[in-house]
Amino acid sequence: MSILAELRRRFADALRPLAGEPGELLDMVRASQDPRFGDYQANCAMPLAGRLKRPSKDVAADIVSRLKVDDLCDPPAIAGPGFVNLRVRDDVLRSRLHAALRDERLGIQPIERPRTFVIDYSAPNVAKPMHVGHIRSTVIGDSLYRVLKFLGHRVVGDNHVGDWGTQFGMIIFGYKRFLDRAAYESQKVEELARLYRLVNQLVEYHEAKANLPELQAAVAGHEKALRDFDALANQSPEAKKKAGKDRKRLGQRQLEARDEVESARRRIAIVENDATLLKLANEHPDIGRQVLRETAKLHAGDAENRRLWEEFLPACLAELDRVYRRMKVSFDHTLGESFYHERLAGVVEGLLKKGLARETDGAIGVFLEGHETPMLIRKQDGAFLYATSDLATIQHRIDAWKPDVILYVVDHRQGLHFEQLFAVARLWGYRDVDLKHVSFGTVLGKDGRPFKTREGGTVELKALLDEAVEKALGIVKQSDAGLTEEEQRDVAGIVGLGALKYADLSHNRTSDYVFDYDKMLSMTGNTATYMQYAYVRVRGIFRKGNVDIDALRSSGAEIVLSNPVERALALSILQFAEALETVVEDFRPNYLTAYLFDSLARCYTTFFENCPVLQAETESLRASRLLLCDLTARTLKLGLELLGIDVAERM
Ligand code: ARG
């Protein structure tokens, strides 16, 4: 258990007689920002004093008198209106560091009461190439998987791929009409991807043509609304001031409407600027309906479509696998939508029987309090929906793995879907499992708009990986580490992939972030490259000093904390456990990157600038400092590993 968790436990015992269950008061026990106020600080006396109607200093004194921390801390100090400041005893720091030295897990014990987590992440729709949007789910999910597992929980990673949807209708249709047999025979996946792109372009073309007038009318409508709004707001300065936020929202909506018109125009232009495409488009005016028909036939068990699907799917999954191997991500299960197909009718029956679902305009839906529209589980034409399949998935996961928690690492735009899904699942009777949408924002280009290629298309994940590695190679080539060309390529792979992952993970997942190769590969600042270099530099000390660090570790050499800088580094190393605990509180890997950068790397830099290691004054001081370097390197390495990022020994 981390020092912080231990302290909170002690505070809980001290607070209970005063406050009952201390709950939120415990959140006010934290690591201090300023070492002058000790290592940890508890600010809970103030709110508690308000509740008890007593002077806060008295309450603080009361808490301290009940607090049993003498085995961990120096005697607590009370400051100001009732801050309780705690300083961890040096011998405690030292003994914990020694325990960490001897342990692969750096002294972090697996949790006492493990829980079972199912993580639903990555989940691309197969048959279309993975794109930039899939980075986030894959990388965030993978790192949560690693951290939870490391902490000792049972974790099931399940890749809920879309392997049953319209995209298969598209390639089936494409296969029947546009197949290049020779290409299919030699490069199956490429040909399927081409068919997907082609059919999708044609479908989008006709859709865009049909929708354009309406979209344009919407823009005009928004523009008029803005003008009317401005006229009203301009009537008085107060009105204008008050209108600020609403104006922004209106403006936003107008921009979105314009984007939609633009994207429709782009889709039309792609086809119209290409004589072959245009000819095909004209030959297949109802391609959208045809695609839906092929999909429906597949779902209904049509022999030919089923055979084609069975032929296509392994190739599509193998292609996905190649990308995952490159990204060093793996799953315990890949149970896609098709796995649940047979169960969907039963789900609808069950919900009807329980009186939870009912007919609405020929479809079947579940009506939920607080939601205007029902969650549809069967369409008029009998087809099942995304939600139906997600309900079957919940049922299966609970039967198969008995999870305490299911995490859905999915784009924030699916927020409403999950809200409704979880509500229905609870009505259905699944109340003991905690269902949580771990949502995330959008990857933006430098222009602040969703990241697109220069032509406005989606950026493929493979291309992103290639470019990151290419750029990393440029950096690695400049280094004077004396690597062979092959080693340089290996290191570039590690650096490029690390940069991509870290850039994603270091941002608060709920915000959007701007995709920028130069920034993510920068050697200064909060980047993987900086962390990987930090690791290499620490390890370089051992090489330079000809130190056999494994031998030193088991030699019985003592760590001494001879000055505040060493002590600060020691404390930071031990706070790794706290960082991991915070990551899983709200499933935010950026707490780990923040720890590595703001705490560990910073403390190490200060230490390195102030404390000679190889040239330390005495042999024992040299050994102690080398051991601190060792712990730093291992914490960096393990921390990055839990983010799914490798290190190189030299670069
Ligand atoms: N395949 C879906 C998509 O690409 C994401 C699936 C997320 N997981 C789930 N259980 N709904 O939008």
XYZ file of C-alpha atoms and ligand atoms in Angstrom:
663
model
C 0.000 0.000 0.000
C 1.254 3.499 -0.750
C 2.271 5.805 2.067
C -0.685 8.019 1.231
C -3.170 5.149 1.376
C -1.672 4.071 4.695
C -1.960 7.609 6.083
C -5.554 7.885 4.927
C -6.342 4.691 6.730
C -4.855 6.107 9.928
C -6.771 9.333 9.463
C -9.959 7.366 8.963
C -9.435 5.761 12.370
C -8.696 9.110 13.982
C -11.631 10.887 12.347
C -14.314 8.264 12.921
C -14.999 9.156 16.585
C -15.262 12.828 15.584
C -16.996 12.682 12.229
C -18.548 9.269 11.727
C -17.538 7.777 8.376
C -14.981 10.300 7.170
C -15.651 9.826 3.415
C -14.625 12.937 1.555
C -12.598 14.282 4.452
C -9.994 11.679 3.564
C -9.523 13.208 0.114
C -8.093 16.164 1.989
C -5.119 14.111 3.075
C -2.677 14.690 0.234
C 0.950 14.906 -0.743
C 2.086 18.473 -0.087
C 3.048 20.706 -2.936
C 5.674 22.477 -0.874
C 8.248 20.500 1.109
C 8.350 23.240 3.741
C 4.982 21.950 4.918
C 6.142 18.379 5.192
C 5.591 15.481 2.840
C 1.865 15.115 3.386
C -0.763 17.518 4.505
C -4.233 17.033 5.923
C -6.657 19.918 5.571
C -9.702 18.180 6.934
C -9.813 20.000 10.287
C -11.296 23.139 8.706
C -14.446 21.670 7.128
C -14.922 19.402 10.122
C -14.681 22.367 12.505
C -17.465 24.034 10.518
C -19.613 20.979 10.967
C -18.841 20.603 14.674
C -19.005 24.352 15.338
C -15.655 24.295 17.106
C -12.448 26.276 16.491
C -10.486 24.600 13.719
C -7.201 24.633 15.623
C -8.858 22.668 18.448
C -10.266 20.173 15.999
C -6.823 19.781 14.424
C -5.320 19.170 17.876
C -8.073 16.665 18.587
C -7.367 14.800 15.341
C -3.629 14.770 16.001
C -4.118 13.440 19.523
C -6.056 10.478 18.102
C -3.817 9.957 15.095
C -1.508 6.947 15.331
C 1.277 7.542 12.853
C 4.413 7.433 14.978
C 5.587 4.280 13.200
C 5.489 6.225 9.906
C 6.013 9.899 10.599
C 7.778 12.393 12.802
C 5.382 13.986 15.304
C 2.715 15.870 13.276
C 2.798 19.659 13.277
C -0.248 21.920 13.241
C 0.065 25.084 11.184
C -2.122 28.112 10.446
C -5.843 27.602 11.033
C -5.421 23.824 11.491
C -3.346 22.272 8.718
C -1.813 19.028 9.873
C 1.652 18.604 8.378
C 3.332 15.234 8.252
C 6.881 14.319 7.551
C 7.706 10.693 6.829
C 10.458 9.331 9.047
C 13.755 8.933 7.245
C 14.202 5.377 8.479
C 10.769 4.517 7.046
C 11.760 5.958 3.694
C 14.988 4.022 3.786
C 13.462 0.700 4.720
C 10.811 1.066 2.013
C 13.493 1.895 -0.531
C 15.418 -1.211 0.452
C 12.292 -3.307 0.083
C 11.804 -1.780 -3.378
C 15.399 -2.538 -4.344
C 14.934 -6.228 -3.696
C 11.589 -6.500 -5.451
C 10.678 -6.659 -9.123
C 7.449 -4.880 -8.276
C 9.422 -2.116 -6.580
C 7.860 -2.932 -3.254
C 4.295 -2.431 -4.417
C 2.164 -5.239 -2.973
C -0.782 -6.551 -4.972
C -4.035 -5.158 -3.650
C -5.664 -6.969 -0.722
C -9.153 -7.104 -2.168
C -8.856 -7.522 -5.926
C -11.845 -6.837 -8.137
C -12.656 -8.150 -11.585
C -12.600 -5.629 -14.414
C -13.703 -6.221 -17.981
C -12.226 -3.624 -20.290
C -13.890 -3.012 -23.635
C -11.357 -1.160 -25.755
C -10.070 -0.611 -29.254
C -13.166 -2.186 -30.888
C -12.713 -0.946 -34.443
C -15.080 -1.862 -37.193
C -13.121 -4.411 -39.165
C -12.878 -4.342 -42.942
C -12.200 -0.645 -42.887
C -8.706 0.467 -42.065
C -8.072 1.622 -38.489
C -7.711 5.357 -38.285
C -6.424 7.997 -35.905
C -9.579 7.804 -33.773
C -8.673 4.253 -32.808
C -5.438 5.281 -31.172
C -7.159 6.682 -28.149
C -9.341 3.752 -27.221
C -6.565 1.262 -27.900
C -3.857 3.081 -26.008
C -5.919 4.261 -23.042
C -7.566 0.856 -22.675
C -4.246 -0.943 -22.892
C -2.652 1.193 -20.236
C -5.636 0.828 -17.876
C -5.416 -2.900 -18.434
C -1.746 -2.901 -17.471
C -2.120 -0.689 -14.413
C -5.144 -2.543 -13.008
C -3.446 -5.857 -13.525
C -0.228 -4.656 -11.959
C -2.139 -3.461 -8.916
C -3.412 -6.999 -8.513
C -6.902 -6.885 -9.975
C -8.325 -9.535 -12.262
C -8.647 -7.997 -15.686
C -10.291 -9.270 -18.855
C -9.477 -7.348 -22.011
C -12.175 -7.803 -24.622
C -11.955 -6.327 -28.099
C -15.570 -5.841 -29.137
C -14.841 -5.530 -32.842
C -17.530 -4.447 -35.265
C -17.515 -7.512 -37.514
C -21.159 -7.725 -38.427
C -22.242 -4.321 -39.606
C -22.891 -2.421 -42.814
C -19.239 -2.388 -43.758
C -19.634 -6.069 -44.611
C -22.676 -5.264 -46.685
C -20.379 -2.864 -48.507
C -17.638 -5.320 -49.256
C -20.095 -8.057 -50.160
C -21.770 -5.710 -52.603
C -18.375 -4.574 -53.878
C -17.201 -8.154 -54.231
C -20.204 -9.057 -56.325
C -19.903 -6.062 -58.662
C -16.432 -4.585 -58.667
C -13.989 -7.352 -57.751
C -10.531 -7.419 -59.300
C -10.062 -11.168 -59.077
C -6.300 -11.157 -59.635
C -5.777 -8.525 -56.959
C -8.003 -10.460 -54.560
C -6.008 -13.613 -55.142
C -2.667 -11.980 -54.506
C -3.541 -9.373 -51.853
C -6.842 -10.169 -50.257
C -6.970 -7.505 -47.570
C -5.832 -4.709 -49.847
C -8.473 -5.635 -52.382
C -11.170 -5.811 -49.701
C -10.070 -2.429 -48.385
C -10.244 -1.043 -51.914
C -13.761 -2.436 -52.338
C -14.788 -0.958 -49.021
C -13.416 2.451 -49.962
C -14.980 2.356 -53.391
C -18.463 1.344 -52.273
C -18.306 3.732 -49.343
C -17.398 6.597 -51.667
C -20.329 5.814 -53.916
C -22.759 5.487 -51.009
C -21.516 8.723 -49.490
C -21.753 10.459 -52.846
C -25.425 9.660 -53.260
C -26.163 10.468 -49.647
C -24.388 13.793 -49.905
C -26.215 14.674 -53.099
C -29.532 13.876 -51.513
C -28.793 15.765 -48.308
C -27.005 18.820 -49.616
C -30.064 21.054 -50.093
C -31.234 20.330 -46.568
C -27.776 20.933 -45.123
C -27.511 24.222 -46.951
C -30.888 25.256 -45.657
C -29.695 24.457 -42.146
C -26.702 26.758 -42.554
C -28.952 29.533 -43.771
C -31.225 28.907 -40.799
C -28.339 29.134 -38.346
C -27.086 32.304 -39.977
C -30.460 33.893 -39.639
C -30.698 32.804 -36.009
C -27.349 34.450 -35.356
C -28.404 37.683 -37.005
C -31.653 37.774 -35.044
C -29.775 37.041 -31.876
C -27.280 39.838 -32.481
C -30.051 42.292 -33.223
C -31.678 41.425 -29.906
C -28.453 41.428 -27.937
C -27.465 44.782 -29.363
C -30.512 46.441 -27.898
C -28.748 47.045 -24.586
C -25.230 46.550 -23.191
C -26.576 44.291 -20.415
C -28.351 42.095 -22.906
C -25.160 41.880 -24.898
C -23.131 40.837 -21.887
C -25.680 38.240 -20.871
C -25.821 36.834 -24.384
C -22.115 35.946 -24.471
C -22.367 32.238 -23.825
C -25.455 31.676 -25.946
C -23.827 33.478 -28.829
C -20.889 31.164 -28.620
C -23.137 28.147 -28.712
C -25.068 29.486 -31.688
C -21.828 30.277 -33.475
C -20.594 26.789 -32.769
C -23.713 25.263 -34.237
C -23.422 27.370 -37.325
C -19.808 26.276 -37.773
C -20.801 22.647 -37.418
C -23.531 23.065 -40.011
C -21.001 24.640 -42.359
C -18.609 21.767 -41.782
C -21.320 19.367 -42.753
C -22.015 21.217 -45.974
C -18.333 21.262 -46.717
C -17.922 17.583 -46.063
C -20.925 16.782 -48.289
C -19.408 18.927 -51.030
C -16.103 17.151 -50.642
C -17.763 13.777 -50.971
C -19.507 14.888 -54.124
C -16.332 16.359 -55.588
C -14.316 13.195 -55.007
C -16.662 11.317 -57.316
C -17.338 14.057 -59.811
C -13.651 14.756 -60.347
C -13.069 11.183 -61.379
C -14.710 9.993 -64.583
C -14.570 6.297 -63.635
C -16.105 6.890 -60.229
C -18.768 9.116 -61.678
C -19.703 6.484 -64.218
C -20.039 3.864 -61.486
C -22.041 6.238 -59.338
C -24.479 6.830 -62.162
C -24.765 3.122 -62.840
C -25.671 2.461 -59.188
C -28.028 5.171 -58.050
C -29.533 3.062 -55.245
C -26.284 1.596 -53.969
C -27.110 2.652 -50.398
C -30.211 0.480 -50.373
C -28.396 -2.388 -52.054
C -25.728 -2.356 -49.385
C -28.353 -2.504 -46.664
C -29.983 -5.401 -48.477
C -26.727 -7.336 -48.592
C -26.231 -6.669 -44.888
C -29.766 -7.807 -44.093
C -29.259 -10.960 -46.149
C -26.083 -11.723 -44.235
C -27.907 -11.303 -40.944
C -30.785 -13.457 -42.139
C -28.428 -16.326 -42.893
C -28.283 -16.101 -46.695
C -25.888 -18.888 -47.680
C -23.776 -16.985 -50.176
C -23.358 -13.863 -48.076
C -22.539 -15.944 -45.045
C -19.912 -17.831 -47.018
C -18.362 -14.570 -48.219
C -18.341 -13.156 -44.708
C -16.587 -16.283 -43.471
C -14.073 -15.896 -46.230
C -13.424 -12.204 -45.561
C -13.366 -12.117 -41.790
C -10.136 -14.039 -41.083
C -8.252 -11.825 -43.500
C -9.660 -8.697 -41.876
C -8.798 -9.924 -38.390
C -5.299 -10.885 -39.464
C -4.800 -7.377 -40.762
C -5.986 -5.941 -37.451
C -3.596 -8.239 -35.666
C -0.692 -6.901 -37.641
C -1.501 -3.407 -36.438
C -1.869 -4.581 -32.841
C 1.442 -6.392 -33.016
C 3.086 -3.229 -34.195
C 1.435 -1.331 -31.386
C 2.344 -4.059 -28.890
C -1.219 -4.377 -27.750
C -3.012 -7.657 -27.134
C -6.375 -8.794 -25.851
C -7.634 -11.735 -23.847
C -10.675 -12.030 -26.089
C -11.890 -10.683 -29.377
C -15.611 -11.300 -29.205
C -17.073 -9.112 -31.878
C -20.650 -8.212 -32.618
C -21.118 -11.349 -34.720
C -20.535 -13.491 -31.631
C -23.764 -12.144 -30.153
C -25.911 -12.343 -33.241
C -27.764 -15.500 -32.241
C -28.656 -14.092 -28.851
C -30.268 -10.864 -29.978
C -33.768 -12.226 -30.521
C -33.658 -13.652 -26.998
C -32.632 -10.296 -25.548
C -35.607 -8.583 -27.176
C -37.970 -11.364 -26.072
C -36.671 -11.151 -22.527
C -37.130 -7.413 -22.306
C -40.618 -7.646 -23.799
C -41.578 -10.360 -21.353
C -40.358 -8.343 -18.401
C -42.509 -5.475 -19.627
C -39.462 -3.284 -20.023
C -39.656 -2.994 -23.800
C -42.670 -2.197 -25.909
C -43.704 -1.491 -29.448
C -43.265 1.966 -30.859
C -44.111 2.744 -34.513
C -43.600 -0.890 -35.424
C -40.190 -0.995 -33.749
C -39.351 -2.214 -30.245
C -37.830 0.149 -27.720
C -37.156 0.572 -24.032
C -38.520 3.811 -22.622
C -36.418 5.414 -19.945
C -37.247 8.089 -17.471
C -35.551 11.343 -18.340
C -35.037 10.364 -21.971
C -37.290 11.695 -24.681
C -36.557 8.943 -27.154
C -36.608 5.250 -26.285
C -33.582 3.065 -26.748
C -34.472 1.008 -29.822
C -33.622 -2.676 -29.741
C -35.428 -3.844 -32.867
C -36.201 -1.887 -36.004
C -39.474 -1.966 -37.937
C -37.904 -4.306 -40.489
C -36.912 -6.722 -37.736
C -33.217 -5.770 -37.730
C -31.447 -5.540 -34.393
C -29.359 -2.570 -33.350
C -26.028 -1.650 -31.820
C -27.790 -1.362 -28.452
C -29.285 -4.851 -28.712
C -25.893 -6.308 -29.323
C -24.421 -4.334 -26.416
C -27.111 -5.706 -24.109
C -26.318 -9.261 -25.156
C -22.670 -8.458 -24.563
C -23.316 -7.321 -21.002
C -25.239 -10.495 -20.327
C -22.484 -12.679 -21.687
C -19.709 -10.854 -19.876
C -21.499 -11.149 -16.577
C -22.203 -14.847 -17.101
C -18.706 -15.640 -18.273
C -16.484 -13.484 -16.096
C -18.611 -12.203 -13.191
C -17.029 -8.769 -13.290
C -17.380 -6.114 -10.603
C -16.773 -3.410 -13.178
C -17.055 -3.129 -16.955
C -15.149 -0.247 -18.499
C -16.044 0.991 -21.961
C -13.173 2.967 -23.407
C -15.106 4.663 -26.179
C -15.327 8.060 -27.851
C -17.321 10.710 -25.966
C -19.793 10.966 -28.841
C -21.276 7.658 -27.739
C -22.094 9.108 -24.321
C -25.854 8.985 -24.783
C -25.742 5.414 -26.047
C -23.945 4.264 -22.925
C -26.126 6.298 -20.614
C -29.190 4.557 -22.021
C -27.504 1.181 -22.218
C -26.485 1.277 -18.561
C -29.926 2.414 -17.480
C -31.562 -0.453 -19.389
C -29.057 -2.945 -17.997
C -29.957 -1.874 -14.465
C -33.683 -2.199 -15.166
C -32.963 -5.577 -16.645
C -31.549 -6.616 -13.290
C -27.798 -6.102 -13.617
C -27.380 -3.882 -10.600
C -24.301 -5.372 -8.971
C -21.941 -4.558 -11.745
C -20.481 -1.117 -12.111
C -20.797 -0.014 -15.746
C -18.583 2.891 -16.656
C -18.062 4.803 -19.871
C -14.405 5.837 -19.891
C -14.947 8.461 -22.525
C -12.367 10.468 -24.403
C -12.126 13.518 -26.637
C -11.113 13.973 -30.238
C -7.685 14.010 -31.845
C -7.328 17.378 -33.561
C -5.120 18.650 -36.345
C -3.016 21.783 -35.932
C -5.953 23.817 -37.245
C -7.996 22.783 -34.219
C -10.375 20.665 -36.315
C -10.609 16.856 -36.172
C -7.395 15.459 -37.584
C -7.690 14.766 -41.317
C -5.358 14.224 -44.251
C -4.647 17.233 -46.423
C -7.348 16.027 -48.797
C -9.821 15.900 -45.930
C -9.896 12.112 -45.574
C -9.354 10.112 -42.393
C -5.762 9.438 -41.428
C -4.915 5.765 -41.304
C -3.297 4.460 -38.188
C -0.628 2.591 -40.127
C 0.447 5.778 -41.854
C 0.668 7.548 -38.498
C 2.858 4.816 -37.079
C 5.082 4.849 -40.135
C 5.569 8.578 -39.967
C 6.234 8.630 -36.233
C 8.898 5.948 -36.646
C 10.374 7.710 -39.669
C 10.647 10.967 -37.758
C 12.094 9.155 -34.748
C 14.745 7.632 -36.981
C 15.790 11.131 -37.999
C 16.333 11.967 -34.334
C 18.092 8.732 -33.472
C 20.483 9.177 -36.390
C 21.690 12.453 -34.907
C 22.695 10.842 -31.647
C 26.280 9.871 -30.985
C 25.483 6.657 -29.141
C 27.349 4.670 -31.786
C 24.448 2.436 -32.774
C 24.522 0.226 -35.845
C 21.936 0.935 -38.484
C 19.848 -1.979 -37.343
C 19.969 -0.805 -33.738
C 18.976 2.645 -34.877
C 15.920 1.225 -36.578
C 14.958 -0.738 -33.475
C 15.342 2.304 -31.279
C 13.376 4.436 -33.740
C 10.546 1.913 -33.501
C 10.533 2.226 -29.725
C 10.808 6.008 -29.778
C 8.212 6.569 -32.499
C 5.594 4.292 -31.004
C 6.315 5.590 -27.514
C 5.870 9.181 -28.662
C 2.525 8.420 -30.222
C 1.216 6.581 -27.178
C 2.565 8.983 -24.604
C 1.173 12.035 -26.394
C -2.222 10.469 -26.170
C -1.937 9.249 -22.600
C -0.424 12.420 -21.183
C -3.510 14.429 -22.075
C -6.491 14.441 -19.829
C -8.569 11.848 -21.653
C -11.735 13.900 -21.630
C -10.208 16.808 -23.524
C -9.365 16.984 -27.198
C -5.696 17.200 -28.107
C -3.709 18.415 -31.051
C -1.713 15.799 -32.915
C 1.767 17.172 -33.509
C 4.776 14.992 -34.360
C 7.355 17.636 -33.440
C 5.870 18.142 -30.022
C 5.431 14.463 -29.263
C 9.006 13.664 -30.288
C 10.516 16.622 -28.493
C 13.451 15.826 -26.240
C 12.351 18.358 -23.671
C 9.010 18.556 -21.952
C 6.494 15.923 -21.024
C 7.118 13.399 -23.801
C 8.045 9.748 -24.099
C 11.259 10.754 -25.845
C 12.297 12.819 -22.834
C 11.467 9.958 -20.464
C 13.244 7.392 -22.597
C 16.335 9.608 -22.685
C 16.151 10.105 -18.956
C 16.217 6.340 -18.572
C 19.165 5.989 -20.931
C 21.095 8.696 -19.091
C 20.625 7.064 -15.712
C 21.666 3.708 -17.082
C 24.607 5.415 -18.772
C 26.042 6.205 -15.355
C 26.405 2.512 -14.587
C 28.170 1.918 -17.875
C 30.453 4.880 -17.436
C 31.398 3.877 -13.900
C 31.654 0.201 -14.785
C 29.113 -0.538 -12.111
C 27.547 -3.967 -11.830
C 24.254 -2.659 -10.552
C 22.700 -6.087 -9.947
C 25.608 -7.012 -7.740
C 25.467 -3.706 -5.894
C 21.764 -4.152 -5.293
C 22.293 -7.426 -3.488
C 25.548 -6.383 -1.801
C 23.841 -5.065 1.307
C 24.987 -1.515 0.547
C 22.865 1.013 2.425
C 20.867 3.914 1.074
C 21.557 7.055 3.091
C 19.583 10.227 2.695
C 22.348 12.712 3.319
C 20.603 15.848 2.074
C 17.135 17.202 1.156
C 17.665 16.575 -2.540
C 18.289 12.876 -2.061
C 15.404 12.712 0.328
C 13.059 14.369 -2.173
C 14.056 11.831 -4.816
C 13.516 8.980 -2.363
C 10.044 10.214 -1.518
C 9.191 10.640 -5.192
C 10.286 7.083 -5.984
C 8.013 5.792 -3.251
C 5.114 7.879 -4.534
C 4.944 5.775 -7.692
C 2.400 3.595 -5.884
C 0.241 6.645 -5.198
C 0.341 7.642 -8.855
C -0.939 4.214 -9.860
C -3.712 4.357 -7.277
C -4.843 7.726 -8.670
C -4.804 6.404 -12.224
C -7.448 3.820 -11.388
C -9.609 6.149 -9.289
C -11.136 7.672 -12.393
C -9.284 5.686 -15.026
C -6.920 8.451 -16.082
C -3.455 7.414 -17.263
C -2.358 11.058 -17.419
C -1.800 10.903 -13.662
C 0.974 8.456 -14.326
C 2.641 10.556 -17.020
C 2.311 13.604 -14.763
C 3.984 11.721 -11.934
C 6.839 10.549 -14.149
C 7.453 14.017 -15.489
C 6.582 16.468 -12.727
C 7.738 14.412 -9.821
C 10.187 11.651 -10.640
C 12.104 13.178 -13.562
C 12.236 16.584 -11.890
C 13.503 15.229 -8.573
C 16.064 13.170 -10.400
C 17.330 16.163 -12.400
C 17.769 18.204 -9.215
C 19.483 15.265 -7.558
C 21.800 14.745 -10.513
C 22.724 18.421 -10.673
C 23.510 18.624 -6.971
C 24.853 15.250 -5.953
C 27.924 13.801 -7.626
C 27.321 10.074 -8.076
C 30.430 8.426 -9.510
C 32.559 11.128 -7.879
C 30.802 11.032 -4.508
C 33.013 11.905 -1.514
C 32.951 8.446 0.005
C 32.538 4.926 -1.258
C 29.361 4.389 0.772
C 27.807 7.604 -0.487
C 28.653 6.556 -4.031
C 26.942 3.210 -3.497
C 23.890 4.855 -1.939
C 23.524 7.287 -4.806
C 23.953 4.549 -7.377
C 21.125 2.696 -5.688
C 18.918 5.785 -5.914
C 19.790 5.948 -9.624
C 18.869 2.305 -9.965
C 15.485 2.835 -8.345
C 14.863 5.864 -10.539
C 15.666 3.934 -13.704
C 13.512 1.001 -12.692
C 10.599 3.237 -11.756
C 10.864 5.026 -15.097
C 10.979 1.748 -16.922
C 8.084 0.169 -15.067
C 6.047 3.370 -15.276
C 6.500 3.501 -19.037
C 5.782 -0.204 -19.335
C 2.450 0.327 -17.602
C 1.702 2.895 -20.287
C 2.578 0.314 -22.935
C 5.874 2.029 -23.768
C 9.295 0.408 -24.063
C 12.693 1.837 -23.288
C 15.987 1.360 -25.080
C 19.259 0.843 -23.238
C 21.101 3.257 -25.489
C 19.934 5.905 -27.895
N -17.252 -0.604 -32.950
C -17.731 0.561 -32.292
C -17.338 1.796 -33.085
O -16.394 1.751 -33.844
C -17.194 0.721 -30.896
C -17.611 -0.356 -29.952
C -17.413 0.034 -28.524
N -17.827 -0.962 -27.600
C -19.112 -1.290 -27.325
N -19.339 -2.267 -26.508
N -20.112 -0.622 -27.837
O -17.982 2.824 -32.921
